[in-house]
Amino acid sequence: MSMISMLLPLVISVFIIVMTAVAAGKLSKLFTAKRGYWLLFGYSLLLIISVGVYYFSSISEEEGVQSKDFDMNRDDLYNVLYDGAPIESYQKYLEKEWEFPYEGDTLYFDYLGDDMNTINVAVERYDGNSIEASFYQTPIYVNGENVREYMNSIDLQLYSDQLVIELAESRELRFSSFAKEFPMQQFREGNDDMWSGYEIDWGTQLLYLRIPNGIKTSSNYDIYIEYVSE
């Protein structure tokens, strides 16, 4: 938005107010007994001017709520589980990696931590002698802004024949949002909806495991595991 287009509504508003004040000053001498009517007229005029300023003051592309890195294909991690999509296609979502040398013949999966934050697990068999793990997370958006950097991540630990997925602990975050208000909203009482005006996209998570052939696996019943490439 150019500087002229930004200042034009303000200039017009100031001009209208000045002219109204001048006219009201001259006429008030003739109608001093009708001061209440003039107050009502002035307030109504202010509301009309506010509406004009509201519609002329458009938001520029840089100020829009949609972040430039907003990814319309952010939910595609599910394609790895259900459609056989190659995990290599989602390297941009890779956040953490682990590798555990392993010589046992059985492996048990378990959760540790906040069980409200469970995660999908994909298991691929391969010829090797170590457990390879990769954690993928698509962006999390609040009103189009990526807030993934403020969220806790998972961890992974191997204890003997037990692979423990340490789930992310819940974390309280507070965000502020600002928007142009229409003057008539001053007459509203209370807040009809605490989530009004907010759009949240939680994204998707995936823990991708590569486990040597021949190892028998079992898991906590809460853990959803999908075996791929078998």
Coordinates of N, CA and C in Angstrom, one line a residue:
M1 N 0.8 -1.2 0.0 CA 0.0 0.0 0.0 C 0.9 1.2 0.0
S2 N 0.6 2.2 -0.9 CA 1.4 3.4 -1.0 C 1.1 4.4 0.1
M3 N 2.1 5.3 0.3 CA 1.9 6.3 1.4 C 0.7 7.2 1.2
I4 N 0.4 7.5 -0.1 CA -0.7 8.4 -0.4 C -2.0 7.7 0.0
S5 N -2.2 6.4 -0.4 CA -3.4 5.7 -0.1 C -3.6 5.5 1.3
M6 N -2.5 5.4 2.1 CA -2.6 5.3 3.6 C -3.1 6.5 4.2
L7 N -2.6 7.7 3.7 CA -2.9 9.0 4.3 C -4.2 9.6 3.9
L8 N -4.7 9.1 2.7 CA -5.9 9.7 2.1 C -7.1 9.6 3.0
P9 N -7.4 8.4 3.6 CA -8.6 8.4 4.5 C -8.5 9.3 5.7
L10 N -7.2 9.5 6.3 CA -7.0 10.4 7.4 C -7.2 11.8 7.0
V11 N -6.7 12.2 5.8 CA -6.9 13.6 5.3 C -8.4 13.9 5.1
I12 N -9.1 12.9 4.5 CA -10.5 13.2 4.3 C -11.3 13.3 5.6
S13 N -11.0 12.4 6.6 CA -11.6 12.5 7.9 C -11.4 13.8 8.6
V14 N -10.1 14.3 8.6 CA -9.8 15.5 9.2 C -10.5 16.7 8.6
F15 N -10.6 16.7 7.2 CA -11.3 17.7 6.5 C -12.8 17.8 6.8
I16 N -13.4 16.6 6.9 CA -14.8 16.5 7.2 C -15.1 17.0 8.6
I17 N -14.2 16.6 9.6 CA -14.4 17.1 11.0 C -14.2 18.6 11.1
V18 N -13.2 19.1 10.4 CA -13.0 20.6 10.5 C -14.2 21.3 9.9
M19 N -14.6 20.9 8.8 CA -15.8 21.6 8.1 C -17.0 21.5 9.0
T20 N -17.2 20.3 9.6 CA -18.4 20.1 10.5 C -18.3 21.0 11.7
A21 N -17.1 21.1 12.3 CA -16.9 22.0 13.4 C -17.2 23.5 13.1
V22 N -16.7 23.9 11.9 CA -16.9 25.3 11.5 C -18.4 25.6 11.3
A23 N -19.1 24.6 10.6 CA -20.5 24.8 10.4 C -21.3 24.8 11.7
A24 N -20.9 23.9 12.5 CA -21.6 23.8 13.8 C -21.4 25.0 14.6
G25 N -20.2 25.6 14.6 CA -19.9 26.8 15.4 C -20.8 28.0 14.9
K26 N -21.0 28.1 13.6 CA -21.8 29.2 13.1 C -23.3 29.0 13.4
L27 N -23.7 27.7 13.2 CA -25.2 27.5 13.4 C -25.6 27.4 14.9
S28 N -24.6 27.1 15.8 CA -24.9 26.9 17.2 C -25.4 28.2 17.8
K29 N -24.9 29.3 17.2 CA -25.4 30.6 17.7 C -26.9 30.8 17.5
L30 N -27.4 30.2 16.5 CA -28.8 30.3 16.2 C -29.7 29.2 16.9
F31 N -29.0 28.2 17.3 CA -29.7 27.0 17.9 C -29.1 26.6 19.2
T32 N -28.7 27.6 20.1 CA -28.1 27.2 21.4 C -29.0 26.4 22.2
A33 N -30.3 26.5 22.0 CA -31.3 25.8 22.8 C -31.4 24.3 22.4
K34 N -30.8 24.0 21.3 CA -30.9 22.6 20.8 C -29.5 21.9 20.9
R35 N -28.8 22.1 22.0 CA -27.5 21.5 22.2 C -27.5 20.0 22.1
G36 N -28.6 19.4 22.7 CA -28.7 17.9 22.7 C -28.8 17.3 21.3
Y37 N -29.5 18.0 20.4 CA -29.6 17.6 19.0 C -28.2 17.6 18.3
W38 N -27.5 18.7 18.6 CA -26.1 18.8 18.0 C -25.2 17.7 18.5
L39 N -25.3 17.4 19.8 CA -24.5 16.3 20.3 C -24.8 15.0 19.6
L40 N -26.1 14.7 19.4 CA -26.5 13.5 18.7 C -26.0 13.5 17.3
F41 N -26.2 14.7 16.6 CA -25.7 14.8 15.2 C -24.2 14.6 15.1
G42 N -23.4 15.1 16.0 CA -22.0 15.0 16.0 C -21.6 13.5 16.2
Y43 N -22.2 12.8 17.1 CA -21.9 11.4 17.4 C -22.3 10.6 16.2
S44 N -23.4 10.8 15.6 CA -23.8 10.1 14.4 C -22.8 10.3 13.3
L45 N -22.4 11.5 13.1 CA -21.4 11.8 12.1 C -20.1 11.1 12.3
L46 N -19.7 11.0 13.6 CA -18.4 10.3 13.9 C -18.5 8.8 13.6
L47 N -19.7 8.2 13.8 CA -19.9 6.8 13.4 C -19.8 6.6 11.9
I48 N -20.4 7.5 11.2 CA -20.3 7.4 9.7 C -18.9 7.6 9.2
I49 N -18.1 8.5 9.8 CA -16.7 8.7 9.4 C -15.9 7.4 9.7
S50 N -16.2 6.9 10.9 CA -15.5 5.7 11.3 C -15.7 4.5 10.4
V51 N -16.9 4.4 9.9 CA -17.2 3.3 8.9 C -16.3 3.5 7.6
G52 N -16.3 4.8 7.2 CA -15.5 5.1 6.0 C -14.0 4.8 6.2
V53 N -13.5 5.2 7.3 CA -12.1 4.9 7.6 C -11.8 3.4 7.6
Y54 N -12.8 2.7 8.2 CA -12.6 1.2 8.4 C -12.4 0.6 7.0
Y55 N -13.3 0.9 6.0 CA -13.3 0.3 4.7 C -12.2 0.8 3.8
F56 N -11.7 2.0 4.1 CA -10.6 2.5 3.2 C -9.3 2.1 3.7
S57 N -9.2 1.7 5.0 CA -7.9 1.3 5.6 C -7.7 -0.2 5.4
S58 N -7.4 -0.6 4.2 CA -7.3 -2.0 3.9 C -5.9 -2.5 4.4
I59 N -5.8 -3.8 4.8 CA -4.6 -4.4 5.3 C -3.7 -4.8 4.1
S60 N -2.4 -4.4 4.2 CA -1.5 -4.8 3.1 C -1.1 -6.3 3.2
E61 N -0.5 -6.8 2.1 CA -0.1 -8.2 2.1 C 0.9 -8.5 3.2
E62 N 1.7 -7.6 3.6 CA 2.7 -7.9 4.7 C 2.0 -8.0 6.0
E63 N 0.8 -7.3 6.2 CA 0.2 -7.3 7.4 C -0.9 -8.4 7.6
G64 N -1.1 -9.2 6.5 CA -2.2 -10.2 6.6 C -1.9 -11.3 7.6
V65 N -2.9 -12.0 8.0 CA -2.8 -13.0 9.1 C -2.2 -14.2 8.5
Q66 N -2.2 -14.4 7.2 CA -1.7 -15.6 6.6 C -0.1 -15.5 6.5
S67 N 0.5 -16.4 7.2 CA 2.0 -16.4 7.2 C 2.5 -16.8 5.8
K68 N 3.7 -16.3 5.4 CA 4.2 -16.6 4.1 C 4.6 -18.1 3.9
D69 N 4.9 -18.7 5.1 CA 5.3 -20.1 5.0 C 4.1 -21.1 5.2
F70 N 2.9 -20.6 5.1 CA 1.7 -21.5 5.3 C 1.7 -22.6 4.3
D71 N 1.7 -23.8 4.7 CA 1.9 -25.0 3.8 C 0.5 -25.7 3.7
M72 N -0.1 -25.6 2.5 CA -1.4 -26.2 2.3 C -1.3 -27.8 2.3
N73 N -0.1 -28.3 2.2 CA 0.1 -29.8 2.1 C 0.6 -30.3 3.4
R74 N 0.4 -29.6 4.5 CA 1.0 -29.9 5.8 C 0.5 -31.2 6.4
D75 N -0.7 -31.8 6.0 CA -1.2 -33.0 6.6 C -0.8 -34.2 5.9
D76 N 0.1 -34.1 4.9 CA 0.5 -35.3 4.1 C 1.2 -36.4 4.9
L77 N 1.6 -36.2 6.1 CA 2.3 -37.2 6.9 C 1.5 -38.5 7.0
Y78 N 0.2 -38.3 7.0 CA -0.7 -39.5 7.0 C -0.6 -40.3 5.8
N79 N -0.1 -39.8 4.7 CA 0.0 -40.6 3.5 C 1.1 -41.7 3.7
V80 N 2.0 -41.4 4.6 CA 3.1 -42.5 4.9 C 2.4 -43.7 5.5
L81 N 1.4 -43.4 6.4 CA 0.8 -44.5 7.1 C -0.2 -45.3 6.2
Y82 N -1.0 -44.5 5.4 CA -2.2 -45.1 4.8 C -2.1 -45.3 3.3
D83 N -1.2 -44.5 2.7 CA -1.1 -44.5 1.2 C 0.2 -45.0 0.7
G84 N 1.1 -45.4 1.6 CA 2.4 -45.9 1.2 C 3.4 -44.9 0.6
A85 N 3.2 -43.6 0.9 CA 4.0 -42.5 0.4 C 5.4 -42.7 1.0
P86 N 6.5 -42.5 0.3 CA 7.9 -42.6 0.8 C 8.2 -41.6 1.8
I87 N 8.8 -41.9 2.9 CA 9.1 -41.0 4.0 C 10.1 -40.0 3.5
E88 N 10.9 -40.3 2.5 CA 11.9 -39.4 2.0 C 11.2 -38.1 1.4
S89 N 10.0 -38.2 1.1 CA 9.3 -37.0 0.5 C 9.0 -35.9 1.6
Y90 N 9.2 -36.2 2.8 CA 8.8 -35.3 3.9 C 10.0 -34.9 4.8
Q91 N 11.2 -34.8 4.2 CA 12.4 -34.5 4.9 C 12.3 -33.1 5.5
K92 N 11.6 -32.2 4.9 CA 11.5 -30.8 5.4 C 10.8 -30.8 6.7
Y93 N 10.1 -31.8 7.1 CA 9.4 -31.9 8.4 C 10.2 -32.6 9.5
L94 N 11.4 -33.1 9.1 CA 12.3 -33.9 10.0 C 12.8 -33.0 11.1
E95 N 12.6 -33.4 12.4 CA 13.1 -32.6 13.5 C 14.2 -33.3 14.3
K96 N 14.0 -34.6 14.6 CA 15.1 -35.2 15.4 C 15.3 -36.6 14.8
E97 N 16.5 -37.1 15.1 CA 16.9 -38.5 14.7 C 17.6 -39.2 15.8
W98 N 17.5 -40.5 15.9 CA 18.2 -41.3 16.9 C 18.7 -42.6 16.2
E99 N 19.7 -43.2 16.8 CA 20.1 -44.6 16.3 C 20.6 -45.3 17.5
F100 N 20.1 -46.6 17.7 CA 20.5 -47.4 18.8 C 21.0 -48.8 18.3
P101 N 22.2 -49.1 18.5 CA 22.7 -50.5 18.2 C 21.9 -51.5 19.0
Y102 N 21.5 -52.6 18.3 CA 20.6 -53.5 19.0 C 20.9 -54.9 18.5
E103 N 21.0 -55.9 19.5 CA 21.3 -57.3 19.2 C 20.3 -58.2 19.7
G104 N 19.2 -57.7 20.4 CA 18.2 -58.5 20.9 C 17.3 -59.1 19.8
D105 N 16.4 -60.0 20.2 CA 15.4 -60.6 19.3 C 14.0 -60.2 19.6
T106 N 13.8 -59.4 20.6 CA 12.4 -58.9 20.9 C 12.5 -57.4 21.3
L107 N 11.5 -56.7 21.0 CA 11.5 -55.2 21.3 C 10.1 -54.8 21.7
Y108 N 10.0 -54.1 22.8 CA 8.7 -53.7 23.4 C 8.6 -52.2 23.3
F109 N 7.5 -51.6 22.8 CA 7.3 -50.2 22.7 C 6.4 -49.7 23.9
D110 N 6.8 -48.6 24.5 CA 6.0 -48.1 25.6 C 6.1 -46.6 25.6
Y111 N 5.1 -45.9 26.2 CA 5.0 -44.5 26.4 C 5.5 -44.1 27.8
L112 N 5.9 -42.8 27.9 CA 6.3 -42.2 29.1 C 5.9 -40.7 29.0
G113 N 5.2 -40.2 30.0 CA 4.8 -38.8 30.0 C 3.3 -38.6 29.8
D114 N 3.0 -37.4 29.2 CA 1.6 -37.0 29.1 C 0.9 -37.8 28.0
D115 N 0.1 -38.8 28.4 CA -0.6 -39.7 27.5 C -1.7 -39.0 26.7
M116 N -1.9 -37.7 26.9 CA -2.8 -36.9 26.0 C -2.2 -36.5 24.7
N117 N -0.8 -36.6 24.7 CA -0.1 -36.2 23.5 C 0.5 -37.4 22.8
T118 N -0.3 -38.4 22.5 CA 0.1 -39.6 21.8 C 0.6 -39.3 20.4
I119 N 1.3 -40.3 19.8 CA 1.9 -40.0 18.5 C 1.7 -41.3 17.6
N120 N 1.6 -41.1 16.3 CA 1.5 -42.2 15.4 C 2.9 -42.7 15.1
V121 N 3.0 -44.1 15.0 CA 4.3 -44.7 14.8 C 4.3 -45.5 13.5
A122 N 5.3 -45.4 12.7 CA 5.4 -46.2 11.5 C 6.7 -47.0 11.6
V123 N 6.6 -48.3 11.3 CA 7.7 -49.2 11.4 C 8.1 -49.8 10.1
E124 N 9.3 -49.7 9.7 CA 9.8 -50.3 8.5 C 10.9 -51.3 8.8
R125 N 10.8 -52.5 8.2 CA 11.8 -53.5 8.4 C 13.0 -53.4 7.4
Y126 N 14.2 -53.7 7.9 CA 15.3 -53.6 7.0 C 16.4 -54.5 7.4
D127 N 17.4 -54.7 6.6 CA 18.6 -55.6 6.9 C 19.6 -54.7 7.6
G128 N 19.8 -54.8 8.9 CA 20.7 -54.0 9.6 C 20.9 -54.5 11.1
N129 N 21.6 -53.8 11.9 CA 21.8 -54.2 13.3 C 21.6 -53.1 14.3
S130 N 20.8 -52.1 13.9 CA 20.5 -51.0 14.8 C 19.1 -50.5 14.5
I131 N 18.5 -49.9 15.6 CA 17.2 -49.3 15.5 C 17.4 -47.8 15.1
E132 N 16.8 -47.4 14.0 CA 16.9 -46.0 13.5 C 15.5 -45.4 13.7
A133 N 15.5 -44.2 14.2 CA 14.3 -43.5 14.5 C 14.4 -42.0 14.0
S134 N 13.3 -41.6 13.4 CA 13.2 -40.2 12.9 C 11.8 -39.6 13.4
F135 N 11.8 -38.4 13.9 CA 10.6 -37.7 14.3 C 10.3 -36.6 13.3
Y136 N 9.0 -36.6 12.8 CA 8.6 -35.6 11.8 C 7.4 -34.9 12.4
Q137 N 7.4 -33.6 12.2 CA 6.3 -32.7 12.7 C 6.0 -31.6 11.7
T138 N 4.7 -31.5 11.3 CA 4.3 -30.5 10.4 C 4.1 -29.2 11.2
P139 N 4.1 -28.0 10.6 CA 3.9 -26.8 11.3 C 2.5 -26.8 12.1
I140 N 2.5 -26.0 13.2 CA 1.3 -25.7 13.9 C 1.0 -24.3 13.8
Y141 N -0.3 -24.0 13.3 CA -0.6 -22.6 13.0 C -1.7 -22.1 13.9
V142 N -1.5 -20.9 14.4 CA -2.6 -20.1 15.1 C -2.8 -18.8 14.3
N143 N -4.0 -18.8 13.7 CA -4.4 -17.6 12.8 C -3.3 -17.4 11.7
G144 N -2.9 -18.6 11.2 CA -2.0 -18.5 10.1 C -0.5 -18.3 10.4
E145 N -0.2 -18.1 11.7 CA 1.2 -18.0 12.1 C 1.8 -19.3 12.6
N146 N 3.0 -19.6 12.2 CA 3.6 -20.9 12.6 C 4.2 -20.7 14.0
V147 N 3.7 -21.5 14.9 CA 4.1 -21.4 16.3 C 4.8 -22.7 16.8
R148 N 5.3 -23.5 15.8 CA 5.9 -24.8 16.1 C 7.1 -24.6 17.1
E149 N 7.8 -23.6 16.9 CA 9.1 -23.4 17.7 C 8.8 -23.3 19.2
Y150 N 7.6 -23.0 19.6 CA 7.2 -22.8 21.0 C 6.7 -24.1 21.6
M151 N 6.6 -25.2 20.8 CA 6.0 -26.4 21.3 C 7.1 -27.4 21.8
N152 N 6.8 -28.2 22.8 CA 7.8 -29.2 23.2 C 7.8 -30.4 22.2
S153 N 8.9 -31.1 22.2 CA 9.1 -32.2 21.3 C 9.2 -33.5 22.1
I154 N 9.1 -34.6 21.4 CA 9.3 -35.9 22.0 C 10.7 -36.3 22.2
D155 N 11.0 -37.4 23.0 CA 12.3 -37.9 23.1 C 12.2 -39.4 23.0
L156 N 13.3 -40.1 22.8 CA 13.3 -41.6 22.6 C 14.5 -42.2 23.4
Q157 N 14.2 -43.2 24.1 CA 15.2 -43.9 24.9 C 15.1 -45.4 24.8
L158 N 16.2 -46.1 24.8 CA 16.2 -47.5 24.7 C 16.7 -48.1 26.1
Y159 N 15.9 -48.9 26.8 CA 16.3 -49.5 28.0 C 16.2 -51.0 27.8
S160 N 17.3 -51.7 27.7 CA 17.4 -53.1 27.5 C 16.5 -53.5 26.2
D161 N 15.4 -54.2 26.4 CA 14.6 -54.5 25.2 C 13.3 -53.7 25.1
Q162 N 13.4 -52.5 25.8 CA 12.2 -51.6 25.8 C 12.6 -50.3 25.2
L163 N 11.8 -49.9 24.1 CA 12.0 -48.6 23.4 C 10.9 -47.7 24.0
V164 N 11.3 -46.7 24.7 CA 10.4 -45.8 25.4 C 10.2 -44.5 24.6
I165 N 9.0 -44.1 24.3 CA 8.7 -42.9 23.6 C 8.3 -41.9 24.7
E166 N 9.2 -40.9 25.0 CA 8.9 -39.9 26.0 C 8.0 -38.8 25.4
L167 N 6.8 -38.8 25.7 CA 5.8 -37.9 25.0 C 6.1 -36.4 25.5
A168 N 5.7 -35.5 24.6 CA 5.9 -34.1 25.0 C 4.9 -33.7 26.1
E169 N 5.4 -32.9 27.0 CA 4.6 -32.4 28.1 C 3.8 -31.2 27.6
S170 N 2.5 -31.1 28.1 CA 1.7 -30.0 27.7 C 2.3 -28.7 28.2
R171 N 2.1 -27.6 27.4 CA 2.7 -26.4 27.7 C 1.6 -25.3 27.5
E172 N 1.5 -24.3 28.4 CA 0.6 -23.2 28.2 C 1.2 -22.1 27.5
L173 N 0.6 -21.7 26.4 CA 1.0 -20.6 25.6 C -0.1 -19.6 25.5
R174 N 0.3 -18.3 25.5 CA -0.6 -17.2 25.3 C -0.3 -16.3 24.1
F175 N -1.3 -16.0 23.3 CA -1.1 -15.2 22.1 C -2.0 -14.0 22.2
S176 N -1.6 -13.0 21.5 CA -2.4 -11.7 21.4 C -2.7 -11.5 19.9
S177 N -3.9 -11.1 19.6 CA -4.3 -10.8 18.3 C -5.0 -9.4 18.2
F178 N -4.7 -8.6 17.2 CA -5.2 -7.3 17.1 C -6.0 -7.2 15.8
A179 N -7.1 -6.5 15.8 CA -7.9 -6.3 14.6 C -8.7 -5.0 14.7
K180 N -9.0 -4.5 13.5 CA -9.8 -3.2 13.5 C -11.2 -3.6 13.9
E181 N -11.8 -2.7 14.8 CA -13.1 -3.0 15.3 C -14.1 -2.0 14.7
F182 N -15.3 -2.6 14.5 CA -16.4 -1.7 14.0 C -17.1 -1.0 15.2
P183 N -17.4 0.3 15.1 CA -17.9 1.0 16.2 C -19.1 0.4 16.9
M184 N -20.0 -0.3 16.1 CA -21.2 -0.8 16.7 C -20.9 -1.9 17.7
Q185 N -19.7 -2.5 17.7 CA -19.4 -3.5 18.7 C -19.3 -3.0 20.1
Q186 N -19.3 -1.7 20.3 CA -19.2 -1.1 21.7 C -20.5 -1.4 22.4
F187 N -21.6 -1.8 21.7 CA -22.8 -2.1 22.4 C -23.0 -3.5 22.8
R188 N -22.0 -4.4 22.4 CA -22.1 -5.8 22.8 C -21.6 -6.0 24.2
E189 N -22.3 -6.9 24.9 CA -21.9 -7.3 26.2 C -21.3 -8.7 26.3
G190 N -20.2 -8.8 27.0 CA -19.6 -10.2 27.2 C -19.0 -10.7 25.9
N191 N -18.6 -11.9 26.0 CA -17.9 -12.6 24.9 C -18.7 -13.9 24.5
D192 N -19.3 -13.9 23.4 CA -20.1 -15.0 23.0 C -19.4 -16.3 22.8
D193 N -18.1 -16.2 22.4 CA -17.4 -17.4 22.1 C -15.9 -17.1 22.4
M194 N -15.3 -17.9 23.4 CA -13.9 -17.6 23.8 C -13.0 -17.9 22.6
W195 N -13.4 -18.7 21.6 CA -12.5 -19.0 20.5 C -12.8 -18.2 19.3
S196 N -13.7 -17.3 19.4 CA -14.2 -16.5 18.3 C -13.0 -15.7 17.7
G197 N -12.8 -15.9 16.4 CA -11.7 -15.2 15.7 C -10.4 -15.9 15.6
Y198 N -10.4 -17.1 16.2 CA -9.1 -17.9 16.3 C -9.3 -19.1 15.4
E199 N -8.2 -19.4 14.6 CA -8.1 -20.6 13.8 C -6.9 -21.3 14.2
I200 N -7.0 -22.6 14.6 CA -5.9 -23.4 15.1 C -5.7 -24.6 14.2
D201 N -4.6 -24.9 13.7 CA -4.3 -26.1 13.0 C -3.1 -26.8 13.7
W202 N -3.4 -27.9 14.3 CA -2.4 -28.6 15.2 C -1.4 -29.3 14.4
G203 N -1.5 -29.5 13.1 CA -0.5 -30.2 12.3 C -0.5 -31.7 12.6
T204 N 0.5 -32.4 12.1 CA 0.5 -33.9 12.4 C 2.0 -34.3 12.8
Q205 N 2.0 -35.4 13.5 CA 3.3 -35.9 14.0 C 3.5 -37.4 13.5
L206 N 4.7 -37.8 13.3 CA 5.0 -39.2 13.0 C 6.4 -39.6 13.5
L207 N 6.4 -40.7 14.2 CA 7.7 -41.3 14.6 C 7.9 -42.5 13.6
Y208 N 9.0 -42.4 12.8 CA 9.3 -43.4 11.8 C 10.5 -44.2 12.3
L209 N 10.2 -45.5 12.4 CA 11.2 -46.4 13.0 C 11.7 -47.4 11.9
R210 N 13.0 -47.7 11.8 CA 13.5 -48.7 11.0 C 14.1 -49.8 11.9
I211 N 13.5 -51.0 11.9 CA 13.9 -52.0 12.8 C 14.5 -53.2 12.0
P212 N 15.6 -53.8 12.5 CA 16.1 -55.0 11.8 C 15.2 -56.1 11.6
N213 N 15.3 -56.8 10.5 CA 14.4 -58.0 10.3 C 14.7 -59.0 11.4
G214 N 13.7 -59.8 11.7 CA 13.9 -60.9 12.7 C 13.6 -60.5 14.1
I215 N 13.4 -59.2 14.4 CA 13.1 -58.8 15.8 C 11.6 -58.8 16.0
K216 N 11.1 -59.5 17.0 CA 9.7 -59.5 17.3 C 9.3 -58.3 18.1
T217 N 8.2 -57.7 17.7 CA 7.8 -56.4 18.4 C 6.4 -56.6 19.1
S218 N 6.3 -55.8 20.1 CA 5.0 -55.7 20.8 C 4.9 -54.3 21.4
S219 N 3.7 -53.9 21.9 CA 3.6 -52.6 22.4 C 2.5 -52.4 23.4
N220 N 2.6 -51.3 24.1 CA 1.6 -50.8 24.9 C 0.3 -50.6 24.1
Y221 N -0.8 -51.0 24.6 CA -2.1 -51.0 23.7 C -2.4 -49.6 23.3
D222 N -1.9 -48.5 23.9 CA -2.2 -47.2 23.5 C -1.5 -46.7 22.3
I223 N -0.4 -47.4 21.9 CA 0.4 -47.0 20.8 C -0.1 -47.5 19.5
Y224 N -0.4 -46.6 18.6 CA -0.8 -47.0 17.3 C 0.4 -47.2 16.4
I225 N 0.6 -48.4 15.9 CA 1.7 -48.7 15.0 C 1.2 -49.2 13.6
E226 N 1.8 -48.6 12.6 CA 1.5 -49.1 11.2 C 2.8 -49.6 10.6
Y227 N 2.8 -50.9 10.1 CA 4.0 -51.4 9.5 C 3.9 -51.1 8.0
V228 N 5.0 -50.6 7.5 CA 5.1 -50.1 6.1 C 6.2 -50.9 5.4
S229 N 6.1 -50.9 4.1 CA 7.1 -51.5 3.2 C 7.3 -53.0 3.6
E230 N 6.3 -53.7 3.9 CA 6.4 -55.2 4.2 C 5.7 -56.0 3.1

